[in-house]
Coordinates of C-alpha atoms in Angstrom, one line a residue:
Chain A
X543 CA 101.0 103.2 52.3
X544 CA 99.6 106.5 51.0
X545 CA 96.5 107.2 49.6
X546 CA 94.9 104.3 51.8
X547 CA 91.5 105.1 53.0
X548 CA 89.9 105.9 55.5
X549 CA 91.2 107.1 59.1
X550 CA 90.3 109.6 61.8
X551 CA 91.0 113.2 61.9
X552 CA 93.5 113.3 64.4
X553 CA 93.5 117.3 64.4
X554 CA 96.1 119.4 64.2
X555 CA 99.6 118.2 63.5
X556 CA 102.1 119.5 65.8
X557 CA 105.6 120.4 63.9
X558 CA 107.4 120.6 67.1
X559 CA 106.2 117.7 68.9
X560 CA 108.9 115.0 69.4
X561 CA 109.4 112.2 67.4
X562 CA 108.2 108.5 68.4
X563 CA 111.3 106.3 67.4
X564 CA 110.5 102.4 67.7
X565 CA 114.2 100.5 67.5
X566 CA 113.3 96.7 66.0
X567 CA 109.8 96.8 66.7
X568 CA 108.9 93.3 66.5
X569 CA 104.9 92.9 65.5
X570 CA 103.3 95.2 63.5
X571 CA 100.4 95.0 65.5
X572 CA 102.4 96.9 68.2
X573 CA 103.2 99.6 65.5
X574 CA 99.4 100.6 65.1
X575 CA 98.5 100.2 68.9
X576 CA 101.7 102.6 68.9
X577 CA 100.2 104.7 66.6
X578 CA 97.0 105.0 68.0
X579 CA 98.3 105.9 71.9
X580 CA 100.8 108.5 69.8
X581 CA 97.1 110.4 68.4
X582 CA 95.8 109.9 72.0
X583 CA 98.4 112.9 73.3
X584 CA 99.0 114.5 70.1
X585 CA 102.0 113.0 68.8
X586 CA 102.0 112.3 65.2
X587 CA 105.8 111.7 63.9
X588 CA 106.6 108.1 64.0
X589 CA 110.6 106.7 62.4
X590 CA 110.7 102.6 62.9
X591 CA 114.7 101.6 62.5
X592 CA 114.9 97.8 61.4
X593 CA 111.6 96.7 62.1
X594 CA 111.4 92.8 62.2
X595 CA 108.6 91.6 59.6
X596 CA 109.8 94.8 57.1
X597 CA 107.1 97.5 56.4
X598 CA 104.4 98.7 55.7
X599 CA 102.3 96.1 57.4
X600 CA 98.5 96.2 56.6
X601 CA 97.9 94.7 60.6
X602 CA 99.5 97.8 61.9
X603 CA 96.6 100.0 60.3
X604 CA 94.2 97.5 61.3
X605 CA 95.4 97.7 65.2
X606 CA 95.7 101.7 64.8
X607 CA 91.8 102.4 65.8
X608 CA 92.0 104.6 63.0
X609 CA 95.2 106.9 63.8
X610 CA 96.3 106.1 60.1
X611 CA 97.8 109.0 59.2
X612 CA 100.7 108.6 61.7
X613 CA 101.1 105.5 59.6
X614 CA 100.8 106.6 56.4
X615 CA 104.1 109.6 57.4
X616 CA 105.8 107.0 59.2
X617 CA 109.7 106.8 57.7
X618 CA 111.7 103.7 58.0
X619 CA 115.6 103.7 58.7
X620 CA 118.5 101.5 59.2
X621 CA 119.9 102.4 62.2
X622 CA 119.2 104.5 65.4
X623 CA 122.0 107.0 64.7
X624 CA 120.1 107.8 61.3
X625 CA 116.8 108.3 62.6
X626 CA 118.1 110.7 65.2
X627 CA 120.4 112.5 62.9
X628 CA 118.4 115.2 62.0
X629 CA 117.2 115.9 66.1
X630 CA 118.5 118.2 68.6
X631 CA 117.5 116.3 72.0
X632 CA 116.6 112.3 72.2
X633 CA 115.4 111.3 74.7
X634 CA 115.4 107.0 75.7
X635 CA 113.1 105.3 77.4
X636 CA 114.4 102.7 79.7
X637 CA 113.1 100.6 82.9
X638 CA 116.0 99.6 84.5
X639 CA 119.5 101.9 83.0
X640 CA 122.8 99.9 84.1
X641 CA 126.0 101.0 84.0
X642 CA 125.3 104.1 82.3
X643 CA 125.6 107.6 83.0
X644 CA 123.1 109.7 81.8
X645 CA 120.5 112.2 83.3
X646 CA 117.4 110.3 84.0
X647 CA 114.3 111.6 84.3
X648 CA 110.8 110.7 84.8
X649 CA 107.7 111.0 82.1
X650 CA 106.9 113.9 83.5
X651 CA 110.3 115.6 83.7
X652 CA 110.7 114.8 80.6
X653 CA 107.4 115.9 79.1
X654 CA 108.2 119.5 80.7
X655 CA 111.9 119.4 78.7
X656 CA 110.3 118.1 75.2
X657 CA 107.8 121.3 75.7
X658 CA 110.7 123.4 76.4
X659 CA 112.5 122.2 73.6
X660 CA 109.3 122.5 71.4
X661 CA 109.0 126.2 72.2
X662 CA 112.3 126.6 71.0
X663 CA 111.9 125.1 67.9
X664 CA 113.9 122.3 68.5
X665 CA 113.6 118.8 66.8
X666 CA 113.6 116.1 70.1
X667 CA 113.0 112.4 69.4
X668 CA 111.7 109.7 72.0
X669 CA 113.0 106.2 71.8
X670 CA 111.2 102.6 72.7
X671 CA 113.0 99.9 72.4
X672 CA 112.3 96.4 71.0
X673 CA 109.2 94.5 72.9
X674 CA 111.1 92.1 74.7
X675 CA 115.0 93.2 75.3
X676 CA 114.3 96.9 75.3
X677 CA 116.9 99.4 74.4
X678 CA 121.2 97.9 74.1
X679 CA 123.4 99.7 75.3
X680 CA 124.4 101.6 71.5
X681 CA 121.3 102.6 71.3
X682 CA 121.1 104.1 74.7
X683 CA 124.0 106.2 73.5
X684 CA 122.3 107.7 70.7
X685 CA 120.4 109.4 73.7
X686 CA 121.0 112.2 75.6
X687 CA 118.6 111.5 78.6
X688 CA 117.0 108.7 79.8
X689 CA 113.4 108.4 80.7
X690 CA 112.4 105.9 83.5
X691 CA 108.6 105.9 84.7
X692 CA 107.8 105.6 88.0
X693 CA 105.6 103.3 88.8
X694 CA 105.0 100.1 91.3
X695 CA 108.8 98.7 91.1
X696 CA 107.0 95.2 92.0
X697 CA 105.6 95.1 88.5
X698 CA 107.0 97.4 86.1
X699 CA 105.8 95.5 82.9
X700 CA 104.1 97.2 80.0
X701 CA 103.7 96.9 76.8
X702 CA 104.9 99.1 74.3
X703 CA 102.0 101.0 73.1
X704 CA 101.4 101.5 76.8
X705 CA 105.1 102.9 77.3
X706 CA 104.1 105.1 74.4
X707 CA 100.6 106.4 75.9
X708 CA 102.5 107.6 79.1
X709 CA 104.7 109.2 77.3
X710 CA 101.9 110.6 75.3
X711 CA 99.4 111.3 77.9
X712 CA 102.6 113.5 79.6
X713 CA 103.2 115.0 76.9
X714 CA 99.6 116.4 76.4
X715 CA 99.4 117.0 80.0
X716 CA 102.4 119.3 80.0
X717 CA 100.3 121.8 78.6
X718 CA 96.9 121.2 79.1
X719 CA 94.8 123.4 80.9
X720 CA 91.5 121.8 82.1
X721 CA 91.1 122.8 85.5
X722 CA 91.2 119.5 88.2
X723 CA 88.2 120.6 89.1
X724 CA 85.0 121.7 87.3
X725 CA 81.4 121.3 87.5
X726 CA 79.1 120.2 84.7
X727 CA 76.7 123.2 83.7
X728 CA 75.5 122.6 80.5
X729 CA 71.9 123.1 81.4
X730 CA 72.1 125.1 84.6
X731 CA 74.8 126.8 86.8
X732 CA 75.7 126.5 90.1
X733 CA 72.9 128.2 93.2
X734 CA 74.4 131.5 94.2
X735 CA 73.9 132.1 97.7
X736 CA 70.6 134.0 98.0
X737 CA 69.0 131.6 95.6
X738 CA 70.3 128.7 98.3
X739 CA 68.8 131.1 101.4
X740 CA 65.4 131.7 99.5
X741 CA 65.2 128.1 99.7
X742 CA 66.1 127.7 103.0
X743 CA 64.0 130.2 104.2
X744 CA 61.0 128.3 102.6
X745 CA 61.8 125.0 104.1
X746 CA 62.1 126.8 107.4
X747 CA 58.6 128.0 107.0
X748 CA 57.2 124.7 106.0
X749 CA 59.1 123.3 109.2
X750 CA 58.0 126.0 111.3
X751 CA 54.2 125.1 110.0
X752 CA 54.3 121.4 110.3
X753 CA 55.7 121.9 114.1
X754 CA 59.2 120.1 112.9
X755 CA 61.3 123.1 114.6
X756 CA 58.9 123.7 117.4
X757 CA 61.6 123.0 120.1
X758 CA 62.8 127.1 120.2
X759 CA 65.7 125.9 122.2
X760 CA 67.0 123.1 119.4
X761 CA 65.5 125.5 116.4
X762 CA 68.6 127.4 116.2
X763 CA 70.7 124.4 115.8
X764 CA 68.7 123.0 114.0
X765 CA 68.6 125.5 111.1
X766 CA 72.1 125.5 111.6
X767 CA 72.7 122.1 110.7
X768 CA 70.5 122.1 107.5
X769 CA 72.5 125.2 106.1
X770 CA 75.6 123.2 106.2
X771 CA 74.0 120.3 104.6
X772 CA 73.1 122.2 101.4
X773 CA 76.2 124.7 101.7
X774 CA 78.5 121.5 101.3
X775 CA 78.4 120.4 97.8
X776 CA 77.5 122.7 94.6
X777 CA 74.0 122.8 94.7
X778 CA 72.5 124.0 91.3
X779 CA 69.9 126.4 90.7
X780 CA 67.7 123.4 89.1
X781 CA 68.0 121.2 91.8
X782 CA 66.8 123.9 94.3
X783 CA 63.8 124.0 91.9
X784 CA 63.6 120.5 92.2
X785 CA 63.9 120.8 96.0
X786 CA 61.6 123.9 96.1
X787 CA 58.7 121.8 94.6
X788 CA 59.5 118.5 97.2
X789 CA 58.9 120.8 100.5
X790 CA 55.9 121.9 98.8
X791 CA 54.1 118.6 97.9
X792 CA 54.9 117.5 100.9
X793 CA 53.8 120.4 102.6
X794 CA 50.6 120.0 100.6
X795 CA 49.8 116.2 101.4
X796 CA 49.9 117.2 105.0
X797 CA 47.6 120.1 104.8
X798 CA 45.0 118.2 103.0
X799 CA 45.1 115.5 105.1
X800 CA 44.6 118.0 108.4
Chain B
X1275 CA 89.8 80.7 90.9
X1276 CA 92.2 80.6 94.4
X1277 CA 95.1 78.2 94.2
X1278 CA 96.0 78.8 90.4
X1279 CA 99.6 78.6 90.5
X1280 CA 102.0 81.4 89.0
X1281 CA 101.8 85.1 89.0
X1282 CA 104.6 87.6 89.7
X1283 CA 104.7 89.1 92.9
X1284 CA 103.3 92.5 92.9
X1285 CA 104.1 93.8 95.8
X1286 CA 102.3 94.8 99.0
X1287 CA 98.9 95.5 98.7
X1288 CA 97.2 98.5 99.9
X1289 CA 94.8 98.5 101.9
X1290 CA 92.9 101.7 101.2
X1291 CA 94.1 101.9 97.5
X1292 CA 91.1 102.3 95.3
X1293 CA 88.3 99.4 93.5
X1294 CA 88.8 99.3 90.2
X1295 CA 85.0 98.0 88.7
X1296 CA 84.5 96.9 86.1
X1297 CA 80.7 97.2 84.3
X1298 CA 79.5 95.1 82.2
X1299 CA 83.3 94.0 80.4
X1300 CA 82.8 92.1 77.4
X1301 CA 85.9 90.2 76.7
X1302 CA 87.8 88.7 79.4
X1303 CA 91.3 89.3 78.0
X1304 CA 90.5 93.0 78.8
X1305 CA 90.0 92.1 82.4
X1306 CA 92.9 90.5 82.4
X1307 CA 94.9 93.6 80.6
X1308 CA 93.0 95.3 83.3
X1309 CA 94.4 93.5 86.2
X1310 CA 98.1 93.9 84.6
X1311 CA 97.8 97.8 84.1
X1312 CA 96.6 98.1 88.0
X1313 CA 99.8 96.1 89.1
X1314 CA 101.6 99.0 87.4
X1315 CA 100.2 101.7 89.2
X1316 CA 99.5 100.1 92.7
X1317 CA 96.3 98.9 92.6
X1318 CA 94.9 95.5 93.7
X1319 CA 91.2 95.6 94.2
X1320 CA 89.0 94.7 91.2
X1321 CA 85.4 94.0 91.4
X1322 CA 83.5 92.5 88.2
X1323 CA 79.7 94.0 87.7
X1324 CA 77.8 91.7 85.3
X1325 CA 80.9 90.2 83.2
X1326 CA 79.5 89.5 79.9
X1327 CA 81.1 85.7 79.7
X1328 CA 81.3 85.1 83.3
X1329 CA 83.6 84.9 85.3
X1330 CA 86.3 83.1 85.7
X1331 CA 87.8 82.9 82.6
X1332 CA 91.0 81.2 81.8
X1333 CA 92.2 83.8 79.0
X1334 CA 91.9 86.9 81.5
X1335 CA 94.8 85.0 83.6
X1336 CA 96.7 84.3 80.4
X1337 CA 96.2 88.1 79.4
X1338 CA 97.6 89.3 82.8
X1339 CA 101.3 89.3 82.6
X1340 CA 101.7 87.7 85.6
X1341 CA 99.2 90.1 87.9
X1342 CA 97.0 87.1 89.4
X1343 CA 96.6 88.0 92.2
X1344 CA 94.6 90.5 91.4
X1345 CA 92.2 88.3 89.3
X1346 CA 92.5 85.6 91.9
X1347 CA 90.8 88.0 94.8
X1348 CA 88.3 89.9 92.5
X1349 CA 84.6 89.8 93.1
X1350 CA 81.7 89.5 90.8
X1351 CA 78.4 92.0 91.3
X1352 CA 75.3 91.4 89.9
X1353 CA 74.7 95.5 90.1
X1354 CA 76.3 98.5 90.5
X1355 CA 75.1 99.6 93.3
X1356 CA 76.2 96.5 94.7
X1357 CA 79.2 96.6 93.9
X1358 CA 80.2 100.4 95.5
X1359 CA 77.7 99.6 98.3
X1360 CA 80.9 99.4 101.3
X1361 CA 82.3 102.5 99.4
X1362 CA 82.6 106.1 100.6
X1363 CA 83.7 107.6 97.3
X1364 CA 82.6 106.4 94.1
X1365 CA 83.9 108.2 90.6
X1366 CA 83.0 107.1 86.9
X1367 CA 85.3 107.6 84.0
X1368 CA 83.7 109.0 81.6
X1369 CA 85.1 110.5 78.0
X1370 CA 81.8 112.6 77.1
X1371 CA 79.4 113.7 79.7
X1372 CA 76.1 114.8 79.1
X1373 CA 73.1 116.0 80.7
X1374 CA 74.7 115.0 83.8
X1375 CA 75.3 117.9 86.6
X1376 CA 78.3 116.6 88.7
X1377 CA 81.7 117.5 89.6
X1378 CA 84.2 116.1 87.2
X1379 CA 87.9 115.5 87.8
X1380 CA 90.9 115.0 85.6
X1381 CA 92.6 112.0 86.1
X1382 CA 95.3 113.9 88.2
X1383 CA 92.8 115.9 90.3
X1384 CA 90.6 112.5 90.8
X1385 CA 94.1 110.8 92.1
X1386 CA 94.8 113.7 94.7
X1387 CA 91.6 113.5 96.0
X1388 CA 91.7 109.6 96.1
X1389 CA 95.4 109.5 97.7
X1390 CA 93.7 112.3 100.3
X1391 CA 90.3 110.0 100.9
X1392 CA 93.1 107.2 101.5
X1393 CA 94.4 108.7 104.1
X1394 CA 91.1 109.5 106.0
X1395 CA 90.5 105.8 105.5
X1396 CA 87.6 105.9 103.7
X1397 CA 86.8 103.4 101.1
X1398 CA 87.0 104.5 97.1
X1399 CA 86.2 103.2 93.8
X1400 CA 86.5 103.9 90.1
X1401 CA 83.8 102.9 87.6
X1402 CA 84.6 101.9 84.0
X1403 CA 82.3 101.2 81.5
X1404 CA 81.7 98.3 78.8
X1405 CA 84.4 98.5 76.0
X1406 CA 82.2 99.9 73.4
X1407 CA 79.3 101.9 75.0
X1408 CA 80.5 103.5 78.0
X1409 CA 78.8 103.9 81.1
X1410 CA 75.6 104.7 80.9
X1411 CA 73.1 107.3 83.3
X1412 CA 72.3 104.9 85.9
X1413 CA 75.6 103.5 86.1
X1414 CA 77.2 107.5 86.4
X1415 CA 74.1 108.3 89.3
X1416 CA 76.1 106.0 91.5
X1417 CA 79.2 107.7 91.5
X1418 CA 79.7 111.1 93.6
X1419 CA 82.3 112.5 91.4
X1420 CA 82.9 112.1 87.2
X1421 CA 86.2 111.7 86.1
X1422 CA 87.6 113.1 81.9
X1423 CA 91.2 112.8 81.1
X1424 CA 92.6 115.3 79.4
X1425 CA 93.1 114.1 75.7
X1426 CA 93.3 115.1 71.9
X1427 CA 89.7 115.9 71.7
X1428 CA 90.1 114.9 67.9
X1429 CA 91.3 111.0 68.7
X1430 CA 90.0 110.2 72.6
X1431 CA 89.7 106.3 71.6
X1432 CA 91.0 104.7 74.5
X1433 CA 90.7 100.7 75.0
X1434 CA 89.5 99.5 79.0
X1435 CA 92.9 98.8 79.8
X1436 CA 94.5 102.0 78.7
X1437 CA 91.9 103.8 80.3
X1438 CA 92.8 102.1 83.6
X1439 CA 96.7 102.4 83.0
X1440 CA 96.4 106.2 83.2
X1441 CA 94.4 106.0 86.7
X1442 CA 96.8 103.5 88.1
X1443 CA 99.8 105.7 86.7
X1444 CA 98.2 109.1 88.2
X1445 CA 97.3 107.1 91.3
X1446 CA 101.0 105.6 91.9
X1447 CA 102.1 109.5 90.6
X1448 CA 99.8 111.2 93.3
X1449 CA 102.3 109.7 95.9
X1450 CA 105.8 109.6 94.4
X1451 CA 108.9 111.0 95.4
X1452 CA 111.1 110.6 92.2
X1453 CA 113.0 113.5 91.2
X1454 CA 112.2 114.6 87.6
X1455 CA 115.7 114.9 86.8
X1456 CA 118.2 112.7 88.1
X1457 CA 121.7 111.4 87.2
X1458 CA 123.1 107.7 87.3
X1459 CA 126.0 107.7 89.7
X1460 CA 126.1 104.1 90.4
X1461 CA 130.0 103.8 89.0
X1462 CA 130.7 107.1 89.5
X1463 CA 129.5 111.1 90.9
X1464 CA 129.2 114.1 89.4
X1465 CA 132.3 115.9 89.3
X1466 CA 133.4 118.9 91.3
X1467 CA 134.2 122.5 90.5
X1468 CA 137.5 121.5 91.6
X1469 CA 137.8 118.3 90.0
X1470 CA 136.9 120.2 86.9
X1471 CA 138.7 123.6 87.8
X1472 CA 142.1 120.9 87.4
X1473 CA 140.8 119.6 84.4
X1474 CA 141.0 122.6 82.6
X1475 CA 144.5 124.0 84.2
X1476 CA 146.0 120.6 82.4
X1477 CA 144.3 121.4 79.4
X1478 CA 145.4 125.1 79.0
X1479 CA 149.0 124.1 80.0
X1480 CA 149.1 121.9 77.2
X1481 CA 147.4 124.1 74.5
X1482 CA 150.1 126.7 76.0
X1483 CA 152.7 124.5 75.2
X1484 CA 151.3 123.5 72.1
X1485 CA 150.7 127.0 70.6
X1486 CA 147.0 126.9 70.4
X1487 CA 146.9 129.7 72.6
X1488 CA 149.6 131.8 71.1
X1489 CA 147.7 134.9 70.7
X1490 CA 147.5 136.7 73.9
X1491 CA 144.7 139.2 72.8
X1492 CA 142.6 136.1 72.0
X1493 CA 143.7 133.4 75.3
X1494 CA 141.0 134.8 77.8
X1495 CA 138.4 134.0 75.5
X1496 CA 139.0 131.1 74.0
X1497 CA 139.6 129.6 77.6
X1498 CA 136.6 131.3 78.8
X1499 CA 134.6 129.2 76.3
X1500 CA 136.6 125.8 76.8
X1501 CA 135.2 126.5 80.5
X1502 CA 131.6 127.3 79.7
X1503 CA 131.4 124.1 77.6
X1504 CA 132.4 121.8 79.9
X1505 CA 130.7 123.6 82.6
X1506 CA 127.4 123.1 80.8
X1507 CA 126.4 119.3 81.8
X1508 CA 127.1 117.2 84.7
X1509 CA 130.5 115.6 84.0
X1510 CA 131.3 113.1 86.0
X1511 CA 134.8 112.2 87.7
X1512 CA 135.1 109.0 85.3
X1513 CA 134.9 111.6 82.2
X1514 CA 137.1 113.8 83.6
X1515 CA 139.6 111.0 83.9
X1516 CA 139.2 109.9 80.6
X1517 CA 139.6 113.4 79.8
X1518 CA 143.0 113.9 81.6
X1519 CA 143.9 110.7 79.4
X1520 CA 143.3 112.6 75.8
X1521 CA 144.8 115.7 76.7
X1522 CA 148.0 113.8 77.8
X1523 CA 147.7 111.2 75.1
X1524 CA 146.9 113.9 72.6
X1525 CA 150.2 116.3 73.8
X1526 CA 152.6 113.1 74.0
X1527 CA 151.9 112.0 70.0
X1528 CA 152.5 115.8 68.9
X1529 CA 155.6 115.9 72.0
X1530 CA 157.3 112.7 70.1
X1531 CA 157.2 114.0 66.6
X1532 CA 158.7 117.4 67.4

């Protein structure tokens, strides 16, 4: 399917990132929704073994929200053990392993290992089983660990593409570095602290005017209380502008009116 | 839509586990997908702002997997703010924030802090936007706190039910206690150092006997190495059994020729 049109640039193609392995995928459809989570965390090497309706598939590019250049490099094989011949670690994914024994780890775990393995320059792989019947039992021994999401145990159904974008998201997460935290600041940046007192201390003098604080024993407190108010959350330096020119309209209306 | 029959049994509900709302979904098939990717993670509260086709629809139960309960309880909000009005905590997802000066989360960070709200029993929600557009401004001023997952930044395209599987997954994450490596033992346990220790003793014996370590310069070595490599992963009793087997079977073929 090369040379087809069209797409999105999915950026840079990682040479270490594990492979996505589907085993007997069964609609094609599932292949580009596969696709598509793969681009979502930066995976871009897909293998299908045996996949039902034969391939390439036009509905697969279709599904793939535009991720087809995973598609166009996808390789097709015969059987599990040829699509992992070539890879140092493979990894399975697997809901409920039985009789087996295996390391199992979570997504996570495992996203930490493929890393690992990516920085030194090892090939790993990533199996999905079928949609319905997962991974058998010789596929599971093409593997040598088993992945097994956590998630509520009441209702562990997913789809494959969805198995995938976990997978994918962990993967991407393992060494991302966007702080949990951050604060939008395109346009301004947070108040520093005198710029929150200089407007403290100009609400206080508007108060002080308008008789608000004139109780000398509750002032204190008072003042106190409105300090932690705008000390709690990051005010910006606009927004005490904004605030700034609210105590002083209001200041104004009451002065004209007296 | 109470008294449809059906639906898997997703376990217990929490009562402090976040909204999921919905704004302004288009297609109810994606509500339903919703409702199926919050049963993964643990979630069971969906509200409906403004559903484009009404609500209920038949095809979002169909598109469910078996998570009715979730559709069978959810609400429908003719606004926003109506809809997070009983909440303490509100956060939008949001891929591309702009002009907006807020604190943003990733998905992880938004889950601690939801899992830690949980616990002080206060109320929380998540906003997601219409499939194609997004949130918009007014939608984003009623939430306290913006939430960006951490994604390729050359292929972000998430569908509504994706969006809400990595929340749900980061959510049920937030709180469990799975080890990110672990071993099947059901059948059998890891061997010991002893176990293994008289592995080895019956397997230099027989190479002894069998010549293979004939050169006494050499002998420390190689048996050195035979240790390291089956010190290297967890063998279990059950291989070490079959073990014992091939070194005996191994010894008796050569022992009945000679």
């Amino acid at each position: 399917m090369t040379g087809r049109d069209g797409g999105a640039d999915i950026g840079p193609i990682g040479e270490h990132s594990p492979v996505v392995i589907l085993v007997r995928p069964q609609l094609a459809e599932n292949v580009g929704t596969t696709a598509r989570a793969m681009a979502n965390g930066g995976l871009f090497h897909l293998r299908l073994v045996a996949p039902r309706d034969g391939w390439p598939q036009e509905r697969a590019w279709f599904a793939s929200s535009g991720a087809h250049r995973i598609l166009d490099a996808a390789t097709v094989h015969e059987t599990v053990a040829d699509a992992v011949a070539d890879l140092h670690r493979v990894m399975a994914t697997c809901p409920r392993p039985r009789h087996i024994v295996k390391t199992v780890m979570t997504a996570r775990g495992a996203a930490s290992e493929l890393r690992a393995c990516a920085n030194r320059k090892l090939r790993t792989g990533l199996l999905f089983g079928p949609e319905r019947a997962g991974l058998d039992n010789e596929d599971m021994a093409c593997a040598d660990t088993l992945i097994r999401y956590p998630l509520n145990p009441d209702f562990m159904s997913l789809n494959l593409a969805q198995a995938v974008l976990i997978m994918a998201y962990e993967w991407w997460m393992a060494c991302d570095e966007t702080p949990t935290r951050d604060f939008m600041t395109n346009e301004t940046h947070v108040a520093t602290k005198g710029e929150l007192e200089n407007f403290l201390g100009h609400l206080t003098r508007d108060l002080d005017e308008c008789g608000f604080l004139r109780n000398e024993q509750k002032r204190p407190g008072m003042i106190r209380n409105l300090r932690h108010l705008f000390q709690r959350g990051d005010v910006t330096e606009q927004e005490l502008r904004t605030l700034h020119g609210v105590v002083t309209e209001l200041s104004r209306g009451r002065k004209s009116r007296s």
